[in-house]
CSV table of C-alpha atoms and ligand atoms in Angstrom, one decimal:
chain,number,residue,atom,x,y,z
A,1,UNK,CA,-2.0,-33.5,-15.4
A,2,UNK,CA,-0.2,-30.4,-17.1
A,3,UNK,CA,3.0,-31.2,-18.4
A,4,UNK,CA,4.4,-27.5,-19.2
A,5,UNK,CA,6.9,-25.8,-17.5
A,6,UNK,CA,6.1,-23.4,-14.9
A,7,UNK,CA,5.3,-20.2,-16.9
A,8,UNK,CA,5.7,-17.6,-14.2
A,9,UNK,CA,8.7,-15.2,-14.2
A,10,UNK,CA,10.5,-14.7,-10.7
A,11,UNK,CA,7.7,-12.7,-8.6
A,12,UNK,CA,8.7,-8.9,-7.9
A,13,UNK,CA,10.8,-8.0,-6.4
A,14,UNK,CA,13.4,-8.2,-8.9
A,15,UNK,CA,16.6,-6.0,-8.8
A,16,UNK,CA,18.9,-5.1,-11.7
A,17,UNK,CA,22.2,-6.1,-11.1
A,18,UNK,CA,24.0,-2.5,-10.7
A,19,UNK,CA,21.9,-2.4,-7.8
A,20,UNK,CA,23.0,-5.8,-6.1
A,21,UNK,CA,26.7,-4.6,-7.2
A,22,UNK,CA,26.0,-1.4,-5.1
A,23,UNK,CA,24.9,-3.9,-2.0
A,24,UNK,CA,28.0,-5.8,-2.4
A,25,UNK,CA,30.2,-2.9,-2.3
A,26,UNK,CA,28.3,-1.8,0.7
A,27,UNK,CA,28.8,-5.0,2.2
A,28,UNK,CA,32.5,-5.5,1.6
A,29,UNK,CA,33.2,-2.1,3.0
A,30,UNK,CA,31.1,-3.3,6.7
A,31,UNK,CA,28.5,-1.0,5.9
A,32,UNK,CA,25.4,-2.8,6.6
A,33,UNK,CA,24.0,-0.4,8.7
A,34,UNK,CA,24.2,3.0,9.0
A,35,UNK,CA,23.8,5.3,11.9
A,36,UNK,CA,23.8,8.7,10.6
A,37,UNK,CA,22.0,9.8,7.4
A,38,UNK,CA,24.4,8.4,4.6
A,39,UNK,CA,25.0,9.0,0.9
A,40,UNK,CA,22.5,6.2,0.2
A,41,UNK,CA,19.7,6.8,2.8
A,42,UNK,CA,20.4,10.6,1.5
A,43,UNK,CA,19.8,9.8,-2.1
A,44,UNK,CA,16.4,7.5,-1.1
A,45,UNK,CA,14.9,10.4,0.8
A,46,UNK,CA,15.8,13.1,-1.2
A,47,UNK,CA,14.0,11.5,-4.3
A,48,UNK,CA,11.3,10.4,-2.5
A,49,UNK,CA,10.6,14.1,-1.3
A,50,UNK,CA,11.4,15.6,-4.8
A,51,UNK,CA,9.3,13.7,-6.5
A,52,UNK,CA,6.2,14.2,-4.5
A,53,UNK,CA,7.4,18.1,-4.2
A,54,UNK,CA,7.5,17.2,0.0
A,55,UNK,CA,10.1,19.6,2.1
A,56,UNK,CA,10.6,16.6,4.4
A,57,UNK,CA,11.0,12.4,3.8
A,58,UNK,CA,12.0,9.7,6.5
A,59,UNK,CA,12.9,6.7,6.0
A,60,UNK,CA,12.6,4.0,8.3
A,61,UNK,CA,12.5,0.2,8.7
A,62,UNK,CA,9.2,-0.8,7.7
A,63,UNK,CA,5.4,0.9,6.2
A,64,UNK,CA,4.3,0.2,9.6
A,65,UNK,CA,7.1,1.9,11.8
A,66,UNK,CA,6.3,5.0,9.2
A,67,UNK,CA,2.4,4.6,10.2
A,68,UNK,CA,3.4,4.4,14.0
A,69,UNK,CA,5.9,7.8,13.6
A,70,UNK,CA,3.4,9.7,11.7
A,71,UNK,CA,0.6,9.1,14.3
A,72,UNK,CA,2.8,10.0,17.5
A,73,UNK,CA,4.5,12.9,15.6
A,74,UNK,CA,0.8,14.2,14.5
A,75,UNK,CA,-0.2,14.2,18.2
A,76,UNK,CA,-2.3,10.9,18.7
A,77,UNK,CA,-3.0,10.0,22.4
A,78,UNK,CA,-4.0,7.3,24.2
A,79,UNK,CA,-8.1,7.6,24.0
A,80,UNK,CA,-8.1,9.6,20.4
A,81,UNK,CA,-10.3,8.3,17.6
A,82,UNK,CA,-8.5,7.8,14.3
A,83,UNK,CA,-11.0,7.2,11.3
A,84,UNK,CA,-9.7,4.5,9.2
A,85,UNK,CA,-10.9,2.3,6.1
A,86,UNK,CA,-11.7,-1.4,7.3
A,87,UNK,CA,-10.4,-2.0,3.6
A,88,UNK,CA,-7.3,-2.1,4.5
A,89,UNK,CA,-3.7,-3.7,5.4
A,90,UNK,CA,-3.8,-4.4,9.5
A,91,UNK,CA,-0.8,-1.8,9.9
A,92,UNK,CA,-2.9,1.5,8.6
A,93,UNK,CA,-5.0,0.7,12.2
A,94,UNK,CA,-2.6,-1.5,14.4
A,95,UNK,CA,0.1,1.4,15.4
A,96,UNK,CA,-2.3,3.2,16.7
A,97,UNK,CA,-3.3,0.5,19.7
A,98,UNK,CA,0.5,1.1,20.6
A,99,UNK,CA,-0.8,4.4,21.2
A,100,UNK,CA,-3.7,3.8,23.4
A,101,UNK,CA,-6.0,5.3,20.6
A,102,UNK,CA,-8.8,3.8,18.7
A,103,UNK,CA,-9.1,2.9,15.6
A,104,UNK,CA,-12.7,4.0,14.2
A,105,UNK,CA,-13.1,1.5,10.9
A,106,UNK,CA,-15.0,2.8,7.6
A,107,UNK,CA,-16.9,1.2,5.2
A,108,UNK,CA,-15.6,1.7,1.4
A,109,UNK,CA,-17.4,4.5,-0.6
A,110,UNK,CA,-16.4,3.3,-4.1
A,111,UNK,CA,-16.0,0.3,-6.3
A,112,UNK,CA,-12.6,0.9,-6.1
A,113,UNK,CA,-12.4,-0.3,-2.4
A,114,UNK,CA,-11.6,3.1,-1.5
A,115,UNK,CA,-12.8,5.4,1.9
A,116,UNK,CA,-15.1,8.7,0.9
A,117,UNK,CA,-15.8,11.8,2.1
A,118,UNK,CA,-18.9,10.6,3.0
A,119,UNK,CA,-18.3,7.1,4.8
A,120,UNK,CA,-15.4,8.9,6.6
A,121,UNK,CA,-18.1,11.7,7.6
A,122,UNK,CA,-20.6,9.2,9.0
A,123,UNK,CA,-17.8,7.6,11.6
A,124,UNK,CA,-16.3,11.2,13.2
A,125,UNK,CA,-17.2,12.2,16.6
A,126,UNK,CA,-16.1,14.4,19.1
A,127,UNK,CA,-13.2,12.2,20.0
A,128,UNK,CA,-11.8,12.3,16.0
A,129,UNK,CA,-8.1,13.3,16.0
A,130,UNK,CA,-7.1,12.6,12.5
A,131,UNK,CA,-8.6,10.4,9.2
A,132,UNK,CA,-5.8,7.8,7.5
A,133,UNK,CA,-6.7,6.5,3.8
A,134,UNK,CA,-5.6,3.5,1.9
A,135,UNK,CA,-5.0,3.9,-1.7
A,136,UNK,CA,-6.4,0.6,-2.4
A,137,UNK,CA,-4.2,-1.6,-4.9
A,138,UNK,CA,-2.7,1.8,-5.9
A,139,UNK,CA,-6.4,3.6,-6.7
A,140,UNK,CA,-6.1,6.9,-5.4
A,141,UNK,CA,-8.9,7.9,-3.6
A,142,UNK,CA,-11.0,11.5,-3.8
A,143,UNK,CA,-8.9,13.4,-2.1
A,144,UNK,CA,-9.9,17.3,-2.5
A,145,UNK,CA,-13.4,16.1,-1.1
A,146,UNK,CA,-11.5,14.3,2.0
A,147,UNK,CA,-8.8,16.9,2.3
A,148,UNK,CA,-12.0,19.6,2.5
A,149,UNK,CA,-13.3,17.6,5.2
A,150,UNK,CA,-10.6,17.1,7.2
A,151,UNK,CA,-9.9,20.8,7.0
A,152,UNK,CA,-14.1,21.9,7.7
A,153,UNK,CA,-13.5,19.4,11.0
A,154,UNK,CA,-9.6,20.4,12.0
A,155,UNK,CA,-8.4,16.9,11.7
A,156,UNK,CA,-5.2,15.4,10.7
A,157,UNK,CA,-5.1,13.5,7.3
A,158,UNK,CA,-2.5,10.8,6.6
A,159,UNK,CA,-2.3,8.9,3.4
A,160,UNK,CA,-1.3,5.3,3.6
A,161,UNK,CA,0.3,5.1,0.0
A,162,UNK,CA,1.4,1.3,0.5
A,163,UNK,CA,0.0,0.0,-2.3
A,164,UNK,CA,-0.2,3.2,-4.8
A,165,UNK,CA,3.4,4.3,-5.6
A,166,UNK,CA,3.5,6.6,-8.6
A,167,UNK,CA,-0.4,6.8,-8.6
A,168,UNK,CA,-1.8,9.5,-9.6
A,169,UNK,CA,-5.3,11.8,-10.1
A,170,UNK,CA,-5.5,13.8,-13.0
A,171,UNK,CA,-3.7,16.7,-11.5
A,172,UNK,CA,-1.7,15.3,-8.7
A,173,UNK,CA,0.3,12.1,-7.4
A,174,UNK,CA,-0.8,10.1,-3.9
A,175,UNK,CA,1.2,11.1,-1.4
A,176,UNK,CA,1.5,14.7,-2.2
A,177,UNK,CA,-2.4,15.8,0.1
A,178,UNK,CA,-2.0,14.4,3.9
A,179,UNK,CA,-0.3,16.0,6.7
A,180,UNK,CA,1.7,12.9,6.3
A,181,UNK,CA,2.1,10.2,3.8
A,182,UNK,CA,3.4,6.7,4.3
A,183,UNK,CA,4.9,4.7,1.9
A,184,UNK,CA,5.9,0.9,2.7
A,185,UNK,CA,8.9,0.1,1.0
A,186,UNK,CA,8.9,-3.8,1.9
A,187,UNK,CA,8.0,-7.0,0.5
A,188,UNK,CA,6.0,-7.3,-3.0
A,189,UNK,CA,5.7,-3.2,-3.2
A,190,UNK,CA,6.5,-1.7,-6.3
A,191,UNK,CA,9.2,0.5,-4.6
A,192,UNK,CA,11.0,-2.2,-2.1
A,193,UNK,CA,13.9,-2.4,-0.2
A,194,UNK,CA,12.9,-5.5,0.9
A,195,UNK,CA,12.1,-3.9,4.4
A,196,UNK,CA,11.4,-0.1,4.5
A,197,UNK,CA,9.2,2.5,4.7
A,198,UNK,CA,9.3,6.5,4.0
A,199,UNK,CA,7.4,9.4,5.4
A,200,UNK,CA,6.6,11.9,3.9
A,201,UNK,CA,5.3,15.6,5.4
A,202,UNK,CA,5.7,19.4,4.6
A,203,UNK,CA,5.4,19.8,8.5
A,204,UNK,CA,8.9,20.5,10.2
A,205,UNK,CA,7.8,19.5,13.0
A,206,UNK,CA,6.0,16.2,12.3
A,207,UNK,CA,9.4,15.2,10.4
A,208,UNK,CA,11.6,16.3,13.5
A,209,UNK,CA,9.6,14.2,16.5
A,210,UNK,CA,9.4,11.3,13.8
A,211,UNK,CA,13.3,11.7,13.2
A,212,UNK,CA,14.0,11.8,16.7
A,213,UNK,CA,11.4,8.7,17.8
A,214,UNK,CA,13.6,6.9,15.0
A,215,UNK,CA,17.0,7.4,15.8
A,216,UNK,CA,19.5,9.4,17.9
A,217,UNK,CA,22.8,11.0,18.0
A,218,UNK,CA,24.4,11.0,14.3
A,219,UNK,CA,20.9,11.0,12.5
A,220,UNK,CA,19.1,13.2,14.8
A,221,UNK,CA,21.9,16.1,15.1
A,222,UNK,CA,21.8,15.7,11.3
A,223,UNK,CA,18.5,16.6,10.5
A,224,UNK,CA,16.7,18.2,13.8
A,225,UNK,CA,17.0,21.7,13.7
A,226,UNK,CA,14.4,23.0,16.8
A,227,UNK,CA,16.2,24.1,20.0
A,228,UNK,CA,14.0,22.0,21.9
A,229,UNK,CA,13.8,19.0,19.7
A,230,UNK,CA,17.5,19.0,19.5
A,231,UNK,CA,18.1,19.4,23.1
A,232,UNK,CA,17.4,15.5,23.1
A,233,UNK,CA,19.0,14.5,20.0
A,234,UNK,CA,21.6,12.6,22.2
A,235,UNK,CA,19.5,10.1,23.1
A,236,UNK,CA,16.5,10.4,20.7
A,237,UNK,CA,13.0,9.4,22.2
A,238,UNK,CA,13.0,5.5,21.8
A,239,UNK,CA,13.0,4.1,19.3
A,240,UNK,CA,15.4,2.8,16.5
A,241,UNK,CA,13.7,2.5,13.0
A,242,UNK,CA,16.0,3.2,10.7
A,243,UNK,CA,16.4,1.7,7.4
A,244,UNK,CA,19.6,0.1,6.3
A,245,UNK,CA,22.1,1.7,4.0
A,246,UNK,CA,21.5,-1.7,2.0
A,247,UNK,CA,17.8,-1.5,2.1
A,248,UNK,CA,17.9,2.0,0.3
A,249,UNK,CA,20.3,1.3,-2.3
A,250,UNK,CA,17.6,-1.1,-3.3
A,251,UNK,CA,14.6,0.8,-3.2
A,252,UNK,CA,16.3,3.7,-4.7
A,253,UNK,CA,17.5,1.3,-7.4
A,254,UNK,CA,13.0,0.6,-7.5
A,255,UNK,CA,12.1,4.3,-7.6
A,256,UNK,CA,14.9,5.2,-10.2
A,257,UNK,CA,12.6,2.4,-12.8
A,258,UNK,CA,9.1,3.3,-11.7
A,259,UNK,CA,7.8,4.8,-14.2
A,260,UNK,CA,8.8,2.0,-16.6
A,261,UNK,CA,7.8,-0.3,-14.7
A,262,UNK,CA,4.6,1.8,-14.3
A,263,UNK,CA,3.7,1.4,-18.2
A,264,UNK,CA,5.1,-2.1,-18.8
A,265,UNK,CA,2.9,-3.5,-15.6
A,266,UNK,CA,-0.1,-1.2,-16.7
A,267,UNK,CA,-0.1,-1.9,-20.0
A,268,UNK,CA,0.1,-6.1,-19.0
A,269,UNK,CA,-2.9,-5.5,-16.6
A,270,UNK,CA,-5.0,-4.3,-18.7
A,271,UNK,CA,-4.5,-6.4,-21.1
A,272,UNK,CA,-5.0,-9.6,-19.3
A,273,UNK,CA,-8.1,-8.0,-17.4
A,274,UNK,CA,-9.5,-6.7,-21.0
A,275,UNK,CA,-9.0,-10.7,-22.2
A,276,UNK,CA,-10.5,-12.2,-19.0
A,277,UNK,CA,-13.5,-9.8,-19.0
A,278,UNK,CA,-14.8,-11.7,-22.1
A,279,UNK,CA,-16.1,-14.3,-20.3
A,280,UNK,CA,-18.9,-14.5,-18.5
A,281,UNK,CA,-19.3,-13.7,-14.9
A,282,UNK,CA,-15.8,-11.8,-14.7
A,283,UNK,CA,-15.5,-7.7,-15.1
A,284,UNK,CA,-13.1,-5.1,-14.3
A,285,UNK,CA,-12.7,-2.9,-11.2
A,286,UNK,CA,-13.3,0.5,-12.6
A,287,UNK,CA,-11.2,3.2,-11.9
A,288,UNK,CA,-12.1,6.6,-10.9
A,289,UNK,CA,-11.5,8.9,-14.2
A,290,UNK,CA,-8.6,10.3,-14.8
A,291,UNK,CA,-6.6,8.2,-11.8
A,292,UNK,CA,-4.1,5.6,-12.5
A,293,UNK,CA,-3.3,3.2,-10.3
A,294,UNK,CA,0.6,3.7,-10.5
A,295,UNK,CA,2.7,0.1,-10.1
A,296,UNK,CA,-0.2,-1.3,-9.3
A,297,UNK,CA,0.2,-3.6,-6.0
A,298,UNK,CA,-2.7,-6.1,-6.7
A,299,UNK,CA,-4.8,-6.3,-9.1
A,300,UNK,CA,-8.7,-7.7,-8.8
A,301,UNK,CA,-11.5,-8.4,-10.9
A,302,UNK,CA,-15.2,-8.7,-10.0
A,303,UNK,CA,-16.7,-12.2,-10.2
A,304,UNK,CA,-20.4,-12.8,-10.7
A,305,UNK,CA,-21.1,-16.8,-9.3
A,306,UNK,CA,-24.1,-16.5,-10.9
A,307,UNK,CA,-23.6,-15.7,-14.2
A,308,UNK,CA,-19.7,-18.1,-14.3
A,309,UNK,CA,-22.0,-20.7,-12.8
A,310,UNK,CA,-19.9,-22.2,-9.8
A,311,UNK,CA,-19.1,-20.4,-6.5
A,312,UNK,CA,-16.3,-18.2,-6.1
A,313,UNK,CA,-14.5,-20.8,-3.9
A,314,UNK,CA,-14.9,-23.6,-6.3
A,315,UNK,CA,-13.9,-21.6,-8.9
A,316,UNK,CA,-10.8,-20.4,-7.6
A,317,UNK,CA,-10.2,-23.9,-6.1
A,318,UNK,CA,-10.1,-25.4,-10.3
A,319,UNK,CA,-7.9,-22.0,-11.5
A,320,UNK,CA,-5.6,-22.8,-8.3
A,321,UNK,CA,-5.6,-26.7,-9.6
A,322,UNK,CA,-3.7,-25.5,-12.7
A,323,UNK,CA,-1.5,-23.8,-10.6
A,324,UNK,CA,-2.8,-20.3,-11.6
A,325,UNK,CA,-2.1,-18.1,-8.6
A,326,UNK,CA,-5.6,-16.8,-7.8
A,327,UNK,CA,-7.1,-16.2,-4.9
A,328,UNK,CA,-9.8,-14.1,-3.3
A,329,UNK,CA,-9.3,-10.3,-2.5
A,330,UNK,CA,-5.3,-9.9,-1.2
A,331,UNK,CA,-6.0,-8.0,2.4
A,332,UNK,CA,-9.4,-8.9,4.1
A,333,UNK,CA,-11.0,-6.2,5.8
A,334,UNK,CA,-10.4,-5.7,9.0
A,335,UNK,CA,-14.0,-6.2,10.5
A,336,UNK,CA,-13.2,-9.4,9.3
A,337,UNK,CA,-10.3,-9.9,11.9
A,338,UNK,CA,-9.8,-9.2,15.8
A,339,UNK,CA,-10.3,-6.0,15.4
A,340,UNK,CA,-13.6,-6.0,14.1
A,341,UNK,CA,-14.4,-6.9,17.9
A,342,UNK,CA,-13.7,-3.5,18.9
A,343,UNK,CA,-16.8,-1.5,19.4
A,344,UNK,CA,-18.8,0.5,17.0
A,345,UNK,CA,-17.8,-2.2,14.5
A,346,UNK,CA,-21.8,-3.6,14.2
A,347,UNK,CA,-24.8,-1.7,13.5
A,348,UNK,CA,-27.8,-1.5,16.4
A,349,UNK,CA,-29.7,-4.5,14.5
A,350,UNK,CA,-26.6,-6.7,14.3
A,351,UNK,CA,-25.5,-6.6,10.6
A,352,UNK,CA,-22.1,-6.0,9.5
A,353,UNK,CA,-21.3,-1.8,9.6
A,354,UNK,CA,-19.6,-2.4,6.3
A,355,UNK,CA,-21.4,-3.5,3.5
A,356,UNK,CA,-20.1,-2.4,0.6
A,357,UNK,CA,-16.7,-4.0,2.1
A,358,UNK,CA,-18.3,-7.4,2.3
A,359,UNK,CA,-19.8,-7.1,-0.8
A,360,UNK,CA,-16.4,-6.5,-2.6
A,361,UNK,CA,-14.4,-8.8,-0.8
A,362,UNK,CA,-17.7,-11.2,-1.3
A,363,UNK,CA,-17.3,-10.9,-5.1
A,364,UNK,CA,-13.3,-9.8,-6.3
A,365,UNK,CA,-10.4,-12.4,-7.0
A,366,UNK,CA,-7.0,-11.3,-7.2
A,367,UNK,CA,-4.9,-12.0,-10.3
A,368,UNK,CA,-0.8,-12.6,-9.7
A,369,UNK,CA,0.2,-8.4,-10.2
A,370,UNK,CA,3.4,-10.0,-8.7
A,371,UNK,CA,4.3,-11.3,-12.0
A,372,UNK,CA,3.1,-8.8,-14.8
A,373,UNK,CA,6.4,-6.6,-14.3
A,374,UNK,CA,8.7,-7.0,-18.0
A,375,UNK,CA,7.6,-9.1,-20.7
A,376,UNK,CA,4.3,-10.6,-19.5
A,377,UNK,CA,3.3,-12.0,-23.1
A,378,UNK,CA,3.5,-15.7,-22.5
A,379,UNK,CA,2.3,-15.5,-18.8
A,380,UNK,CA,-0.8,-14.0,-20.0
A,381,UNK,CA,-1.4,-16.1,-22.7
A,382,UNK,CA,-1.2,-18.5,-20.8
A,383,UNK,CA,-3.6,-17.4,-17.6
A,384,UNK,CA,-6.3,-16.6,-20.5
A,385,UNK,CA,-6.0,-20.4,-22.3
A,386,UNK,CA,-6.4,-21.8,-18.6
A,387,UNK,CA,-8.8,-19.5,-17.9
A,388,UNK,CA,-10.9,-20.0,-20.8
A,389,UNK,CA,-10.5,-23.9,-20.8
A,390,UNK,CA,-11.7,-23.7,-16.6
A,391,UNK,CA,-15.0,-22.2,-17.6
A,392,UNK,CA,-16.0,-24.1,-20.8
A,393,UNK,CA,-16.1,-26.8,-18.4
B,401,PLP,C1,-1.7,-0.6,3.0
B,401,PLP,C2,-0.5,-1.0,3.8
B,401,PLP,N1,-0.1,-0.3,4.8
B,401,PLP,C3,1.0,-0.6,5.5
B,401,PLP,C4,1.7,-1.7,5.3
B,401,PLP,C5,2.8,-2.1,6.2
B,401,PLP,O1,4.1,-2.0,5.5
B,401,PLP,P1,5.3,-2.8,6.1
B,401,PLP,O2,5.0,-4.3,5.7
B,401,PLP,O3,6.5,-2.3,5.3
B,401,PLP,O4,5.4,-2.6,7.5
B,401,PLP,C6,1.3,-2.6,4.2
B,401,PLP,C7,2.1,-3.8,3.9
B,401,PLP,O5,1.7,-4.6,3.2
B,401,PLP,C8,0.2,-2.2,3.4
B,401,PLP,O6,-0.2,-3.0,2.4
């Protein structure tokens, strides 16, 4: 048995206390929700667009409600094709069933996990309305070559930037190239409000139908200006994802520290991937030059059974003993769940459509990126001693 105390820090996410201050004040004064668009859902959209030079940002109650509001608002109807990675969380694909469309799944293109140009070209047909991406674990994908194809074809492109906040190419941030661009603000994201999500588009019209299948009245009169839009601002068109005043004051609180948590969490990655890469049978996941994979939600590396000498499961199984948190890849494609029973998802001969997905999620294990925020020195010590001890066994 180990007899050291547990070496992990609290898991993101972690709030600094002006922030829970702020909540508490919020709280006191009954102003746990808020029905118009508020000083502190204001201040949360307003950055969000400012920093990723958008004219419009939403937010709204969850990643997913973003993903369903950008879909409707871009025109998807029951029976339209959406192309969308099978590398993916469910929600990039699952709105659009709400809709009555179908989602088309894609195989990855890149070691990165990440969609192409050219895996997204093989899957459009006549039916293709619009392509979605995943910036897998926060590795922005080549998007001049996919915004160039979903010009050449006239389709809508939406980025799911989830898992990618503050990621960047060499000239641009995610979240700046699709007609839309969802963030989830929820859960273990970088940027969370515990449960949120933001939309982001240049389109007034996109952010006006979104705004208005969102919320009504206060909200809607505040930010819909079209004649016919705001002709139903009364009553809205639905549905009511808004985000609460509470939930932005802590994301807000998330974005204001990103880019230090950006280098502290980047610099702790890459450390502990550069020390486990030393032994044999585990290497990195490459990035793309010149990307960076921003605050980095999730963080894999590529394990060879053969050369470690045990199978990926057993392996795991003796880290997971020592109460390391490993596991295998974080999200499991989709092919790999009920909606890989959909059609198209299997080629004529009967093997998988998606190779280079099984192959990946076949081969990565996923280290604990939910930890490496702050002072990481002692957790990765640690990790690479156990580690190190696991395979000289
Ligand atoms: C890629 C991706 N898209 C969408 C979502 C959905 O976000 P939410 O949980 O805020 O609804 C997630 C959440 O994990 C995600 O990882």
């Amino acid at each position: 048995m180990h007899h050291h105390s547990d070496p992990h820090p609290q898991p993101w996410p972690v709030y600094p206390p002006d922030a829970i201050e702020a909540c508490s004040g919020l709280l006191t004064a009954g102003r746990s929700y808020d029905y118009s668009r508020g000083a502190e859902i204001a201040a949360l959209e307003d950055e969000f667009a400012a920093g990723h030079g958008r004219a419009h940002a939403l937010a709204v109650n969850s990643g997913t409600s973003a993903l369903f509001l950008a879909y409707q608002a871009l025109g998807v109807r029951a029976g339209d094709e959406v192309v969308v990675p099978t590398f993916t969380f469910p929600a990039t694909a699952t709105p659009l069933r709400w809709l009555g469309a179908r989602p088309v799944l894609v195989d990855c293109g890149e070691l990165t996990g990440n969609v192409t140009a050219e895996t997204i070209a093989s899957r459009i047909t006549e039916r293709t309305r619009g392509i979605a991406v995943t910036h897998l674990y926060g590795h922005p994908c080549d998007m001049p070559a996919i915004v160039r194809l979903a010009r050449d074809k006239g389709l809508f492109l939406v980025e799911d930037c989830s898992h990618a906040h503050g990621a960047h190419d060499s000239s641009r941030r995610v979240g700046t190239w699709g007609d839309a661009a969802v963030f989830s603000v929820g859960a273990r994201k970088p940027v969370s409000g515990g449960h949120g999500g933001v939309l982001l588009t240049d389109r007034a019209d996109v952010f006006e139908t979104a705004c208005l299948s969102s919320a009504s009245q206060q909200r809607s009169f505040a930010s819909v200006r079209d004649p016919q839009r705001r002709a139903v601002s009364d009553t809205g068109l639905g549905g009511n994802l808004r985000m609460s005043p509470v939930a932005a004051v802590l994301a807000h609180a998330h974005l204001r520290q990103l880019d230090q948590l950006i280098e502290q969490k980047k610099a702790n990655c890459e450390q502990l991937v550069r020390e486990l890469a030393a032994l044999p049978g585990l290497s990195a996941v490459i990035p793309r030059p010149g990307t960076d994979a921003g605050g980095r939600f999730g963080l894999h590396m590529v394990y060879d059974a053969a050369e470690a000498g045990l199978p990926r499961a057993e392996m795991i199984a003796r880290l997971r003993e020592r109460e390391l948190r490993i596991g295998s890849a974080q999200t499991s494609p989709l092919h790999h769940t009920s909606l890989g029973t959909l059609p198209d998802c299997r080629t004529t001969s009967g093997t998988s459509g998606f190779p280079l997905a099984d192959q990946l999620a076949g081969t990565w294990i996923s280290l604990p990126a939910d930890y490496l925020h702050g002072d990481a020195t002692a957790l990765i010590r640690h990790y690479v001693r156990q580690f190190k001890e696991v395979w000289q066994r």
